[in-house]
Each structure stands twice: as structure tokens, then as C-alpha cells.
mmCIF file of C-alpha atoms and ligand atoms in Angstrom:
data_model
loop_
_atom_site.group_PDB
_atom_site.id
_atom_site.type_symbol
_atom_site.label_atom_id
_atom_site.label_comp_id
_atom_site.label_asym_id
_atom_site.label_seq_id
_atom_site.Cartn_x
_atom_site.Cartn_y
_atom_site.Cartn_z
ATOM 1 C CA MET A 652 -3.968 -20.051 13.357
ATOM 2 C CA VAL A 653 -6.610 -20.875 10.742
ATOM 3 C CA ALA A 654 -5.407 -23.476 8.269
ATOM 4 C CA ALA A 655 -6.812 -24.174 4.820
ATOM 5 C CA LYS A 656 -9.429 -26.897 4.540
ATOM 6 C CA THR A 657 -7.796 -29.090 1.923
ATOM 7 C CA ALA A 658 -4.518 -30.961 2.434
ATOM 8 C CA SER A 659 -3.199 -30.033 -1.030
ATOM 9 C CA THR A 660 -3.556 -26.322 -0.259
ATOM 10 C CA ARG A 661 -1.816 -26.760 3.086
ATOM 11 C CA TRP A 662 1.110 -28.433 1.291
ATOM 12 C CA LEU A 663 1.233 -25.714 -1.331
ATOM 13 C CA VAL A 664 1.506 -23.123 1.442
ATOM 14 C CA ARG A 665 4.578 -24.946 2.811
ATOM 15 C CA ILE A 666 6.284 -25.629 -0.512
ATOM 16 C CA ILE A 667 5.861 -22.247 -2.194
ATOM 17 C CA PRO A 668 8.160 -20.312 0.202
ATOM 18 C CA LEU A 669 10.900 -22.863 -0.606
ATOM 19 C CA ILE A 670 10.403 -22.351 -4.344
ATOM 20 C CA LEU A 671 10.515 -18.576 -3.911
ATOM 21 C CA ALA A 672 13.654 -18.854 -1.746
ATOM 22 C CA GLY A 673 15.277 -20.983 -4.464
ATOM 23 C CA CYS A 674 14.479 -18.376 -7.136
ATOM 24 C CA ALA A 675 15.784 -15.503 -4.994
ATOM 25 C CA GLY A 676 18.911 -17.530 -4.204
ATOM 26 C CA LEU A 677 19.611 -18.136 -7.881
ATOM 27 C CA ALA A 678 18.978 -14.478 -8.753
ATOM 28 C CA THR A 679 21.316 -13.352 -5.972
ATOM 29 C CA TYR A 680 24.113 -15.626 -7.180
ATOM 30 C CA VAL A 681 23.684 -14.533 -10.803
ATOM 31 C CA VAL A 682 23.367 -10.786 -10.170
ATOM 32 C CA VAL A 683 26.094 -10.543 -7.515
ATOM 33 C CA LYS A 684 28.670 -13.034 -8.800
ATOM 34 C CA ARG A 685 28.159 -13.535 -12.522
ATOM 35 C CA VAL A 686 26.892 -10.107 -13.521
ATOM 36 C CA CYS A 687 28.292 -7.555 -11.056
ATOM 37 C CA LEU A 688 31.547 -9.100 -9.803
ATOM 38 C CA ASP A 689 32.652 -11.253 -12.758
ATOM 39 C CA TYR A 690 31.388 -9.160 -15.627
ATOM 40 C CA PHE A 691 30.957 -5.457 -14.696
ATOM 41 C CA LEU A 692 33.838 -5.361 -12.206
ATOM 42 C CA GLN A 693 36.447 -7.845 -13.507
ATOM 43 C CA THR A 694 35.889 -7.952 -17.260
ATOM 44 C CA GLN A 695 34.674 -4.417 -17.906
ATOM 45 C CA GLN A 696 36.105 -2.680 -14.818
ATOM 46 C CA LYS A 697 33.003 -0.520 -14.486
ATOM 47 C CA ASN A 698 33.057 -0.088 -10.709
ATOM 48 C CA GLY A 699 30.254 2.479 -10.683
ATOM 49 C CA VAL A 700 27.846 0.283 -12.614
ATOM 50 C CA ALA A 701 28.606 -2.730 -10.411
ATOM 51 C CA ALA A 702 28.113 -0.680 -7.230
ATOM 52 C CA ALA A 703 24.854 0.841 -8.480
ATOM 53 C CA PHE A 704 23.326 -2.519 -9.382
ATOM 54 C CA LEU A 705 24.491 -4.140 -6.139
ATOM 55 C CA THR A 706 22.964 -1.317 -4.084
ATOM 56 C CA LEU A 707 19.616 -1.383 -5.908
ATOM 57 C CA TYR A 708 19.567 -5.159 -5.814
ATOM 58 C CA PHE A 709 20.041 -5.432 -2.054
ATOM 59 C CA VAL A 710 17.708 -2.548 -1.190
ATOM 60 C CA PHE A 711 14.803 -4.122 -3.085
ATOM 61 C CA LEU A 712 15.707 -7.635 -1.927
ATOM 62 C CA LEU A 713 15.515 -6.426 1.676
ATOM 63 C CA CYS A 714 12.181 -4.619 1.119
ATOM 64 C CA MET A 715 10.793 -7.674 -0.656
ATOM 65 C CA LEU A 716 11.840 -10.049 2.132
ATOM 66 C CA LEU A 717 10.530 -7.812 4.928
ATOM 67 C CA SER A 718 7.155 -7.353 3.265
ATOM 68 C CA TYR A 719 6.984 -11.068 2.470
ATOM 69 C CA PHE A 720 7.534 -12.040 6.108
ATOM 70 C CA ARG A 721 5.033 -9.411 7.214
ATOM 71 C CA VAL A 722 2.264 -10.554 4.854
ATOM 72 C CA PHE A 723 2.986 -14.257 5.429
ATOM 73 C CA LEU A 724 2.933 -13.972 9.234
ATOM 74 C CA GLU A 725 -0.134 -11.717 9.211
ATOM 75 C CA ILE A 726 -2.014 -14.225 7.062
ATOM 76 C CA GLN A 727 -1.011 -17.142 9.304
ATOM 77 C CA HIS A 728 -1.655 -15.486 12.648
ATOM 78 C CA ASN A 729 -4.151 -12.680 12.055
ATOM 79 C CA PRO A 730 -6.129 -13.450 8.890
ATOM 80 C CA GLY A 731 -9.087 -11.277 9.966
ATOM 81 C CA VAL A 732 -11.609 -14.095 10.271
ATOM 82 C CA THR A 733 -14.821 -13.447 12.196
ATOM 83 C CA PRO A 734 -15.640 -15.685 15.200
ATOM 84 C CA LEU A 735 -17.642 -18.842 14.562
ATOM 85 C CA GLY A 736 -21.152 -19.214 15.921
ATOM 86 C CA GLU A 737 -21.816 -21.715 18.697
ATOM 87 C CA ARG A 738 -23.500 -24.240 16.353
ATOM 88 C CA ALA A 739 -20.579 -24.190 13.910
ATOM 89 C CA VAL A 740 -18.090 -24.762 16.741
ATOM 90 C CA VAL A 741 -20.006 -27.818 17.950
ATOM 91 C CA GLN A 742 -20.453 -29.197 14.439
ATOM 92 C CA ARG A 743 -16.804 -28.709 13.486
ATOM 93 C CA GLU A 744 -15.640 -30.452 16.675
ATOM 94 C CA ARG A 745 -17.930 -33.348 15.774
ATOM 95 C CA ASP A 746 -16.500 -33.472 12.220
ATOM 96 C CA LYS A 747 -12.962 -33.547 13.599
ATOM 97 C CA GLU A 748 -13.851 -36.319 16.020
ATOM 98 C CA ARG A 749 -15.327 -38.358 13.149
ATOM 99 C CA LYS A 750 -12.122 -37.898 11.156
ATOM 100 C CA ARG A 751 -9.982 -38.958 14.106
ATOM 101 C CA GLN A 752 -12.005 -42.130 14.437
ATOM 102 C CA GLY A 753 -11.367 -42.754 10.762
ATOM 103 C CA ARG A 754 -15.012 -42.792 9.829
ATOM 104 C CA LYS A 755 -15.791 -42.292 6.168
ATOM 105 C CA ALA A 756 -17.434 -39.121 5.012
ATOM 106 C CA GLU A 757 -20.864 -38.670 6.439
ATOM 107 C CA SER A 758 -23.759 -40.133 4.575
ATOM 108 C CA ASP A 759 -25.845 -37.756 2.497
ATOM 109 C CA LEU A 760 -28.397 -37.640 5.241
ATOM 110 C CA GLU A 761 -25.842 -36.606 7.837
ATOM 111 C CA ALA A 762 -24.212 -34.136 5.492
ATOM 112 C CA GLY A 763 -27.596 -32.610 4.793
ATOM 113 C CA GLU A 764 -28.172 -32.277 8.491
ATOM 114 C CA ARG A 765 -24.863 -30.565 8.945
ATOM 115 C CA TYR A 766 -26.347 -27.417 10.354
ATOM 116 C CA GLU A 767 -29.709 -25.886 10.411
ATOM 117 C CA ALA A 768 -28.650 -23.635 7.605
ATOM 118 C CA GLY A 769 -31.135 -20.860 8.299
ATOM 119 C CA ALA A 770 -30.432 -17.738 10.279
ATOM 120 C CA ASP A 771 -30.729 -17.868 14.048
ATOM 121 C CA ASN A 772 -34.330 -16.971 14.863
ATOM 122 C CA ASN A 773 -33.683 -16.304 18.506
ATOM 123 C CA PRO A 774 -34.460 -12.600 19.013
ATOM 124 C CA ASP A 775 -31.551 -12.485 21.465
ATOM 125 C CA SER A 776 -29.223 -14.235 19.040
ATOM 126 C CA PRO A 777 -25.642 -13.726 20.218
ATOM 127 C CA GLY A 778 -23.824 -11.072 18.254
ATOM 128 C CA LEU A 779 -26.889 -9.130 17.054
ATOM 129 C CA GLU A 780 -26.210 -6.375 19.525
ATOM 130 C CA ARG A 781 -22.922 -5.652 17.831
ATOM 131 C CA PHE A 782 -24.910 -4.564 14.773
ATOM 132 C CA TYR A 783 -27.713 -2.517 16.269
ATOM 133 C CA SER A 784 -25.287 -0.734 18.583
ATOM 134 C CA LYS A 785 -24.040 0.953 15.376
ATOM 135 C CA ASN A 786 -25.980 3.611 13.483
ATOM 136 C CA VAL A 787 -25.698 1.811 10.170
ATOM 137 C CA PHE A 788 -24.901 -1.731 9.045
ATOM 138 C CA VAL A 789 -25.364 -3.954 6.011
ATOM 139 C CA CYS A 790 -28.557 -5.987 6.324
ATOM 140 C CA SER A 791 -30.645 -8.476 4.405
ATOM 141 C CA ALA A 792 -34.190 -7.829 3.152
ATOM 142 C CA ASP A 793 -35.782 -8.379 6.582
ATOM 143 C CA GLY A 794 -33.482 -5.868 8.278
ATOM 144 C CA ARG A 795 -31.417 -8.423 10.152
ATOM 145 C CA PRO A 796 -27.679 -8.622 9.340
ATOM 146 C CA ARG A 797 -26.558 -11.053 6.654
ATOM 147 C CA TRP A 798 -26.188 -14.623 7.926
ATOM 148 C CA CYS A 799 -23.394 -17.074 7.083
ATOM 149 C CA SER A 800 -24.857 -20.553 7.187
ATOM 150 C CA SER A 801 -21.401 -22.145 7.244
ATOM 151 C CA CYS A 802 -20.006 -20.155 10.171
ATOM 152 C CA CYS A 803 -23.480 -19.967 11.801
ATOM 153 C CA THR A 804 -22.953 -16.355 12.559
ATOM 154 C CA TRP A 805 -24.015 -12.857 11.499
ATOM 155 C CA LYS A 806 -21.753 -11.448 8.801
ATOM 156 C CA VAL A 807 -20.205 -8.111 9.669
ATOM 157 C CA ASP A 808 -20.171 -5.477 6.913
ATOM 158 C CA ARG A 809 -17.864 -6.333 4.018
ATOM 159 C CA ALA A 810 -17.075 -9.876 5.280
ATOM 160 C CA HIS A 811 -17.084 -12.683 2.760
ATOM 161 C CA HIS A 812 -17.089 -16.434 3.327
ATOM 162 C CA CYS A 813 -13.797 -17.934 2.082
ATOM 163 C CA SER A 814 -14.336 -21.530 1.009
ATOM 164 C CA GLU A 815 -10.612 -22.371 1.284
ATOM 165 C CA LEU A 816 -10.583 -21.514 4.990
ATOM 166 C CA ASP A 817 -14.273 -22.238 5.538
ATOM 167 C CA ARG A 818 -14.438 -19.015 7.512
ATOM 168 C CA CYS A 819 -15.781 -15.529 6.972
ATOM 169 C CA VAL A 820 -12.935 -13.103 6.319
ATOM 170 C CA LYS A 821 -13.242 -9.361 6.832
ATOM 171 C CA LYS A 822 -12.793 -7.463 3.553
ATOM 172 C CA MET A 823 -11.674 -10.653 1.863
ATOM 173 C CA ASP A 824 -9.723 -9.890 -1.287
ATOM 174 C CA HIS A 825 -8.592 -13.212 -2.746
ATOM 175 C CA TYR A 826 -7.000 -16.502 -1.812
ATOM 176 C CA CYS A 827 -3.299 -16.403 -2.658
ATOM 177 C CA PRO A 828 -1.143 -19.517 -2.104
ATOM 178 C CA TRP A 829 1.972 -17.437 -2.955
ATOM 179 C CA VAL A 830 1.691 -15.565 0.334
ATOM 180 C CA GLY A 831 0.272 -18.452 2.327
ATOM 181 C CA GLY A 832 -3.470 -17.869 2.454
ATOM 182 C CA VAL A 833 -6.293 -15.419 2.187
ATOM 183 C CA VAL A 834 -5.542 -11.757 1.590
ATOM 184 C CA GLY A 835 -8.036 -9.574 3.426
ATOM 185 C CA GLU A 836 -8.442 -6.556 5.660
ATOM 186 C CA THR A 837 -5.410 -7.266 7.857
ATOM 187 C CA SER A 838 -2.966 -8.252 5.099
ATOM 188 C CA PHE A 839 -3.927 -6.329 1.951
ATOM 189 C CA LYS A 840 -1.538 -3.447 2.658
ATOM 190 C CA PHE A 841 1.432 -5.767 3.163
ATOM 191 C CA PHE A 842 0.403 -7.816 0.135
ATOM 192 C CA MET A 843 0.513 -4.684 -2.034
ATOM 193 C CA GLN A 844 3.899 -3.738 -0.624
ATOM 194 C CA PHE A 845 5.205 -7.233 -1.290
ATOM 195 C CA THR A 846 4.035 -7.340 -4.910
ATOM 196 C CA GLY A 847 5.261 -3.773 -5.486
ATOM 197 C CA TYR A 848 8.741 -4.411 -4.100
ATOM 198 C CA THR A 849 8.964 -7.744 -5.928
ATOM 199 C CA ALA A 850 8.117 -6.025 -9.213
ATOM 200 C CA LEU A 851 10.875 -3.437 -8.598
ATOM 201 C CA TYR A 852 13.319 -6.170 -7.572
ATOM 202 C CA CYS A 853 12.549 -8.112 -10.755
ATOM 203 C CA ILE A 854 13.105 -4.978 -12.855
ATOM 204 C CA VAL A 855 16.618 -4.611 -11.363
ATOM 205 C CA VAL A 856 17.405 -8.262 -12.141
ATOM 206 C CA ILE A 857 15.999 -7.950 -15.674
ATOM 207 C CA VAL A 858 17.966 -4.775 -16.478
ATOM 208 C CA ALA A 859 21.236 -6.125 -15.021
ATOM 209 C CA THR A 860 21.020 -9.470 -16.803
ATOM 210 C CA VAL A 861 19.917 -7.945 -20.127
ATOM 211 C CA ILE A 862 22.834 -5.431 -20.151
ATOM 212 C CA CYS A 863 25.265 -8.225 -19.290
ATOM 213 C CA LEU A 864 23.874 -10.613 -21.933
ATOM 214 C CA LYS A 865 23.784 -7.947 -24.609
ATOM 215 C CA SER A 866 27.368 -6.765 -24.154
ATOM 216 C CA LYS A 867 28.596 -10.357 -23.961
ATOM 217 C CA LEU A 868 26.829 -11.121 -27.246
ATOM 218 C CA ASP A 869 28.114 -7.902 -28.857
ATOM 219 C CA SER A 870 31.712 -8.768 -27.916
ATOM 220 C CA GLY A 871 31.313 -12.282 -29.278
ATOM 221 C CA GLN A 872 31.480 -14.119 -25.925
ATOM 222 C CA GLY A 873 29.242 -17.113 -25.335
ATOM 223 C CA VAL A 874 25.972 -16.665 -23.448
ATOM 224 C CA ASP A 875 25.718 -17.732 -19.839
ATOM 225 C CA GLY A 876 22.915 -20.256 -19.195
ATOM 226 C CA LEU A 877 22.472 -19.210 -15.576
ATOM 227 C CA VAL A 878 22.086 -15.550 -16.529
ATOM 228 C CA ILE A 879 19.393 -16.523 -19.032
ATOM 229 C CA ALA A 880 17.629 -18.602 -16.371
ATOM 230 C CA ALA A 881 17.658 -15.659 -13.938
ATOM 231 C CA LEU A 882 16.299 -13.382 -16.665
ATOM 232 C CA ALA A 883 13.478 -15.802 -17.515
ATOM 233 C CA ILE A 884 12.433 -16.267 -13.877
ATOM 234 C CA SER A 885 12.527 -12.554 -13.091
ATOM 235 C CA ALA A 886 10.577 -11.745 -16.255
ATOM 236 C CA PHE A 887 7.878 -14.225 -15.228
ATOM 237 C CA PHE A 888 7.567 -12.998 -11.629
ATOM 238 C CA GLY A 889 8.061 -9.397 -12.708
ATOM 239 C CA LEU A 890 5.114 -9.462 -15.076
ATOM 240 C CA PHE A 891 2.961 -11.318 -12.558
ATOM 241 C CA THR A 892 3.692 -8.997 -9.621
ATOM 242 C CA PHE A 893 3.531 -5.838 -11.722
ATOM 243 C CA THR A 894 0.014 -6.763 -12.891
ATOM 244 C CA MET A 895 -0.981 -7.685 -9.330
ATOM 245 C CA THR A 896 0.352 -4.369 -7.983
ATOM 246 C CA ALA A 897 -1.450 -2.308 -10.623
ATOM 247 C CA THR A 898 -4.726 -4.158 -9.968
ATOM 248 C CA SER A 899 -4.385 -3.803 -6.184
ATOM 249 C CA ILE A 900 -3.652 -0.072 -6.408
ATOM 250 C CA ARG A 901 -6.794 0.350 -8.469
ATOM 251 C CA TYR A 902 -8.904 -1.534 -5.897
ATOM 252 C CA ALA A 903 -7.382 0.481 -3.041
ATOM 253 C CA ILE A 904 -8.198 3.779 -4.766
ATOM 254 C CA VAL A 905 -11.859 2.888 -5.350
ATOM 255 C CA ASN A 906 -12.196 1.112 -1.979
ATOM 256 C CA LEU A 907 -13.315 -2.222 -3.379
ATOM 257 C CA THR A 908 -11.887 -5.652 -2.684
ATOM 258 C CA ASN A 909 -11.292 -8.154 -5.450
ATOM 259 C CA VAL A 910 -14.471 -9.930 -4.316
ATOM 260 C CA ASP A 911 -16.437 -6.632 -4.351
ATOM 261 C CA TYR A 912 -15.020 -5.687 -7.704
ATOM 262 C CA LEU A 913 -16.183 -8.889 -9.417
ATOM 263 C CA LYS A 914 -19.775 -8.042 -8.551
ATOM 264 C CA SER A 915 -19.497 -4.252 -8.271
ATOM 265 C CA LYS A 916 -21.348 -3.467 -11.506
ATOM 266 C CA ASP A 917 -24.651 -5.028 -10.428
ATOM 267 C CA MET A 918 -24.078 -4.857 -6.682
ATOM 268 C CA VAL A 919 -26.840 -3.321 -4.598
ATOM 269 C CA HIS A 920 -26.171 -2.776 -0.901
ATOM 270 C CA GLN A 921 -28.969 -3.019 1.583
ATOM 271 C CA LEU A 922 -28.375 -0.910 4.658
ATOM 272 C CA ALA A 923 -30.122 -0.566 7.993
ATOM 273 C CA ILE A 924 -29.858 3.105 8.933
ATOM 274 C CA ARG A 925 -30.854 4.307 12.382
ATOM 275 C CA VAL A 926 -33.856 6.630 12.577
ATOM 276 C CA PRO A 927 -35.673 8.099 15.631
ATOM 277 C CA ARG A 928 -37.279 5.510 17.895
ATOM 278 C CA GLY A 929 -40.788 4.641 16.773
ATOM 279 C CA THR A 930 -40.408 5.958 13.198
ATOM 280 C CA GLN A 931 -43.047 4.274 11.022
ATOM 281 C CA GLY A 932 -42.285 2.697 7.661
ATOM 282 C CA THR A 933 -43.257 4.589 4.499
ATOM 283 C CA PRO A 934 -43.812 3.384 0.916
ATOM 284 C CA LYS A 935 -40.114 4.187 0.362
ATOM 285 C CA TYR A 936 -38.679 2.097 3.165
ATOM 286 C CA SER A 937 -39.649 -0.379 5.867
ATOM 287 C CA VAL A 938 -38.357 -0.311 9.418
ATOM 288 C CA ILE A 939 -37.099 -2.800 11.988
ATOM 289 C CA THR A 940 -36.779 -2.327 15.728
ATOM 290 C CA TYR A 941 -34.063 -3.856 17.890
ATOM 291 C CA PRO A 942 -33.848 -5.745 20.160
ATOM 292 C CA LEU A 943 -36.186 -7.909 18.122
ATOM 293 C CA PRO A 944 -39.584 -8.519 19.705
ATOM 294 C CA LYS A 945 -39.811 -11.675 21.776
ATOM 295 C CA ARG A 946 -42.108 -14.309 20.450
ATOM 296 C CA SER A 947 -45.196 -14.923 22.503
ATOM 297 C CA GLY A 948 -48.051 -17.377 22.311
ATOM 298 C CA PRO A 949 -48.250 -21.142 22.775
ATOM 299 C CA GLY A 950 -44.892 -22.783 23.354
ATOM 300 C CA HIS A 951 -43.226 -19.553 24.351
ATOM 301 C CA GLU A 952 -43.132 -18.241 27.837
ATOM 302 C CA GLU A 953 -44.424 -14.761 28.269
ATOM 303 C CA ASP A 954 -41.411 -12.538 28.650
ATOM 304 C CA PRO A 955 -41.613 -9.154 30.217
ATOM 305 C CA PRO A 956 -42.043 -6.578 27.431
ATOM 306 C CA ARG A 957 -38.888 -4.929 26.133
ATOM 307 C CA ASP A 958 -37.901 -1.703 27.743
ATOM 308 C CA GLN A 959 -39.102 0.821 25.182
ATOM 309 C CA LEU A 960 -36.303 3.226 26.007
ATOM 310 C CA ALA A 961 -33.659 0.672 25.138
ATOM 311 C CA THR A 962 -34.937 0.028 21.616
ATOM 312 C CA ARG A 963 -33.504 1.322 18.367
ATOM 313 C CA THR A 964 -35.335 1.722 15.066
ATOM 314 C CA PHE A 965 -33.667 1.291 11.693
ATOM 315 C CA ALA A 966 -34.890 2.102 8.188
ATOM 316 C CA ILE A 967 -34.077 -0.533 5.560
ATOM 317 C CA VAL A 968 -32.851 1.117 2.353
ATOM 318 C CA LYS A 969 -31.121 0.038 -0.836
ATOM 319 C CA THR A 970 -28.364 1.746 -2.778
ATOM 320 C CA GLU A 971 -28.537 2.106 -6.549
ATOM 321 C CA MET A 972 -26.663 -0.471 -8.591
ATOM 322 C CA GLY A 973 -22.892 0.005 -8.444
ATOM 323 C CA GLU A 974 -22.916 2.566 -5.605
ATOM 324 C CA ASN A 975 -20.274 2.057 -2.940
ATOM 325 C CA PRO A 976 -21.226 3.291 0.561
ATOM 326 C CA TRP A 977 -17.583 3.104 1.734
ATOM 327 C CA ASP A 978 -16.115 5.206 -1.070
ATOM 328 C CA LEU A 979 -14.393 8.097 0.729
ATOM 329 C CA GLY A 980 -12.751 9.545 -2.382
ATOM 330 C CA PRO A 981 -9.511 8.268 -3.966
ATOM 331 C CA TYR A 982 -6.995 9.748 -1.530
ATOM 332 C CA ARG A 983 -8.813 8.812 1.664
ATOM 333 C CA ASN A 984 -9.597 5.349 0.279
ATOM 334 C CA TRP A 985 -5.882 4.903 -0.247
ATOM 335 C CA GLN A 986 -5.080 6.188 3.254
ATOM 336 C CA SER A 987 -7.619 3.871 4.872
ATOM 337 C CA ILE A 988 -5.543 0.950 3.627
ATOM 338 C CA MET A 989 -1.990 2.216 3.327
ATOM 339 C CA GLY A 990 -1.838 4.613 6.277
ATOM 340 C CA ASN A 991 -1.692 8.368 6.642
ATOM 341 C CA SER A 992 1.888 9.157 5.670
ATOM 342 C CA PRO A 993 4.195 8.096 2.813
ATOM 343 C CA VAL A 994 6.436 6.428 5.421
ATOM 344 C CA ASP A 995 3.509 4.113 6.278
ATOM 345 C CA TRP A 996 2.892 3.468 2.597
ATOM 346 C CA LEU A 997 6.470 2.242 2.139
ATOM 347 C CA LEU A 998 7.159 0.334 5.351
ATOM 348 C CA PRO A 999 5.410 -2.974 6.110
ATOM 349 C CA ILE A 1000 4.969 -2.159 9.782
ATOM 350 C CA LYS A 1001 1.729 -0.463 10.873
ATOM 351 C CA PRO A 1002 -1.644 -2.175 10.255
ATOM 352 C CA SER A 1003 -4.134 -0.556 7.863
ATOM 353 C CA PRO A 1004 -6.251 2.142 9.542
ATOM 354 C CA CYS A 1005 -9.410 0.389 8.251
ATOM 355 C CA ALA A 1006 -8.382 -2.778 10.122
ATOM 356 C CA VAL A 1007 -8.276 -0.979 13.466
ATOM 357 C CA TYR A 1008 -11.220 1.366 12.825
ATOM 358 C CA GLU A 1009 -13.377 1.460 15.932
ATOM 359 C CA ASN A 1010 -16.529 3.507 15.909
ATOM 360 C CA ASN A 1011 -20.072 3.514 17.247
ATOM 361 C CA GLU A 1012 -21.319 4.800 13.894
ATOM 362 C CA SER A 1013 -20.427 1.897 11.575
ATOM 363 C CA PHE A 1014 -18.085 -1.040 11.023
ATOM 364 C CA TYR A 1015 -16.125 0.913 8.388
ATOM 365 C CA GLU A 1016 -15.979 4.618 7.758
ATOM 366 C CA MET A 1017 -18.903 5.561 5.500
ATOM 367 C CA GLY A 1018 -18.513 7.788 2.471
ATOM 368 C CA PRO A 1019 -20.729 10.714 1.376
ATOM 369 C CA LEU A 1020 -23.272 8.234 -0.032
ATOM 370 C CA TYR A 1021 -24.471 7.623 3.538
ATOM 371 C CA GLU A 1022 -25.773 11.195 3.932
ATOM 372 C CA GLN A 1023 -27.092 11.131 0.361
ATOM 373 C CA LEU A 1024 -29.111 8.007 1.167
ATOM 374 C CA ARG A 1025 -30.626 9.671 4.244
ATOM 375 C CA GLU A 1026 -31.734 12.539 2.018
ATOM 376 C CA ARG A 1027 -32.837 10.376 -0.901
ATOM 377 C CA PHE A 1028 -35.170 8.334 1.318
ATOM 378 C CA GLY A 1029 -36.190 11.294 3.491
ATOM 379 C CA LEU A 1030 -35.001 9.613 6.689
ATOM 380 C CA PRO A 1031 -35.737 11.705 9.801
ATOM 381 C CA GLU A 1032 -32.724 12.887 11.821
ATOM 382 C CA LEU A 1033 -32.002 11.481 15.274
ATOM 383 C CA SER A 1034 -32.612 13.814 18.195
ATOM 384 C CA SER A 1035 -29.417 14.825 19.944
ATOM 385 C CA SER A 1036 -30.355 12.838 23.042
ATOM 386 C CA GLU A 1037 -30.866 9.697 20.968
ATOM 387 C CA LYS A 1038 -27.623 10.348 19.130
ATOM 388 C CA GLY A 1039 -25.798 10.339 22.442
ATOM 389 C CA GLU A 1040 -27.092 6.925 23.518
ATOM 390 C CA VAL A 1041 -24.416 4.297 23.417
ATOM 391 C CA ILE A 1042 -24.893 0.552 23.778
ATOM 392 C CA GLU A 1043 -21.905 -1.219 25.235
ATOM 393 C CA PRO A 1044 -21.866 -4.556 23.417
ATOM 394 C CA LYS A 1045 -21.581 -7.575 25.682
ATOM 395 C CA GLN A 1046 -18.477 -9.676 25.210
ATOM 396 C CA HIS A 1047 -19.215 -12.909 23.419
ATOM 397 C CA ARG A 1048 -17.411 -16.210 23.544
ATOM 398 C CA HIS A 1049 -14.021 -16.057 21.890
ATOM 399 C CA VAL A 1050 -13.469 -18.744 19.336
ATOM 400 C CA ASN A 1051 -10.127 -19.796 17.855
ATOM 401 C CA GLY A 1052 -8.363 -16.914 19.501
ATOM 402 C CA THR A 1053 -10.268 -14.352 17.480
ATOM 403 C CA ASP A 1054 -11.849 -11.610 19.468
ATOM 404 C CA SER A 1055 -15.367 -10.544 18.681
ATOM 405 C CA THR A 1056 -14.377 -6.918 18.917
ATOM 406 C CA ARG A 1057 -12.536 -5.171 16.158
ATOM 407 C CA GLY A 1058 -8.951 -4.177 15.952
ATOM 408 C CA SER A 1059 -7.421 -6.875 18.120
HETATM 409 ZN ZN1 ZN B 999 -18.710 -17.820 6.886
#
């Protein structure tokens, strides 16, 4: 379990479910007892109306609760964080130890020394192999993967560092205290289902309470304070979750996360795309060869030269502003998150296909832009024998119960 960094956030995560339970409890009492049983059934003797509202109410309540538990548990137990690098593990243990001993915050000097912030310059840096065993990955200007200086590790494609958790989260969407933490690759589907069902549930409560209030007013009876309270609460949450659902559906259809979307307009992706071994750079692109060459010279022992046959060459290319390499088209974008059938879309059971995607080609399925980029930059095709080469990534240390391989 990965808890939030600040104590106030951790408290919020515990208190919010109680607040939500209180609201749902009040709404249940009002809709079932005051509106359906007392008013529709007893006063007006409209059995059909009472039965219809009770059925709708409990169906959406059940869907809302199931999806809430699913998203809450997923976020607590499988938030989709990437493993920490060795240096971050050591440093964080040291920080914890300091706290236990009650020492004040580190001095500026110590804080500044926290980590060597720069990327790991070791050519055999743990985890690199996971990138160059693919045919394409997101890289920085020098062709190495992006580096997270807080987690001391290479950032997999589409991961973003979440400051609340102080961890990199795969396909991070946003931090949401309402569902107990960070919404990302593993929980986005269930989050959408939860907000969608909550919006529908709120609509049922709003319609039932408004009909009841209106006919009571029309017949000159006094208004019921509890019914008004239930209406106000459901209107608030209804508006909130409806907006959230609409926004999330839009992101799902264009295959962007909330984080991506905020910078999508001027976002340029830099990709390392595999080309035949030994391809030379051109004015259009530079190249990088993995495994990275070992340093030689004074201070470094002479290592045996790399086995030429085990190397892989990558061209470093940039997309145009606003292009999205993972855009598969609206329907397949939707399926990559929600699942392949409408049953999957409705039930908060199966994980998103994108969260269990496992492929030697790339971390996430690439859209048509990938082939377009190869053409645009005139990248030579791999020979079929090179295409068939597979690198089995070594297993790395597992940190905090998170596996370094995908889909677990
Ligand atoms: Zn990070």
C-alpha cells in the first residue's frame, strides 16, 4: 500500500468515506421512507410510482457502492506506481529513520544532498533494458528514457510523478481524495463507472424529491426539511459527478489523461524508434545504441567490448506539437480503458486492457502516428531477422510489492 505523503491528506482519505456514507444514508431514509413509503404509497396510493422509484434507487445505489469499493480498493492496493530506484529506497529509509528518532527536518545542506538528482550515468543502469527491449519508447533528448529524480528511476512511457504520493504513477490522471488517492492506469475505468453511477443515482434522488416537494406544495402541505436536505446534497454531488463523468469520457475517447490533457496543446513527444543495427544518424534524426557503450580511460577498468550482435540502434525523433502517438481512434481508445464489450463497460470487475497490455513492441499500443513517424523521418525498416530478436528483460529488485513487469 502506498500512502499519501502528508498527514492531512491521509486523514481526508479516512474521513471522506464516512461523509459519503452519511449522505447516502440520509438519501436512503428520505427516498425510501419519506418519499416512497409515506408520500407516494400512503398519502397518494400510487403503488406503481413508489415501486418504480424504489427499484431505480436501489439498482443505482448498488452500482454506485460496487464501483466505489472497486475504485477505492484498487487505489489503495494497486495504484499503478512504478518501482523505486535503489538510491530512492535507501534515502527514504534514512528519512523514515530520522523521523522515528524525532530529528527536525534536515538542514538545507542535507536536503540539498537528498539525492544526486541527475540521471544514472551507469551504462548498465538497472531498468534500462526494459526500454531498449521494446521497439519504441518515450525518451529524452539524449535518447535515454526520461528520468525521475525523486524516484531515482527511469520513467516508463506515460508515467507521471505524483507529488501527493511521491511516486511515479502509470498514466496518472489526477489526485482525488473522494476515492482515496491517485486515479491512474489501474483505477481510471472504475473511477469513471463510479462517477457515472453516482450521477445517475443523484438524478433518481433529485427527481423523486422534486416530485414529492412539488405535489406537497401544490396541495398546501408544509415542506419537509429532510427532503429539501436530500435534494440539496444530491444536486451538489449530481452536478459534480456529472461534470466529472463527461470530462472523463472525453479523455478516454481521445486517449489522454487529465495530466496529458493540460499540456496536450503544446506537448511534443520524443520517441526512440528502433532502426536496423548500425544505422547512422542523418540531419533529420540522431541515433543511440543500446546497451550504452562502457566508459573507458583513466579511472575506468577496460571492459570487454560489447557483443555487437546484442546491440540495438534507435532513432530519436520528435512528434509535431499536439500529436498523440497512442491515439488509436475513438472507439479503440475507449476499449483500451473500458474493455471490449458493453458488459465490461458497465461492470466494475475486469481491469482495463491498457493496464495489462504486454508487448515487445511498446509499453502501450501505438496508434497510426507511429508508422507515419517512420515514414516522415525516412526511418529504415528492420530486417525480418532483427525483428525476430527478443530480449528477455532481467528481473529487477521488487520494491514495495510492486513488480517491475507490467500487468501484475
Ligand atoms: Zn517519480
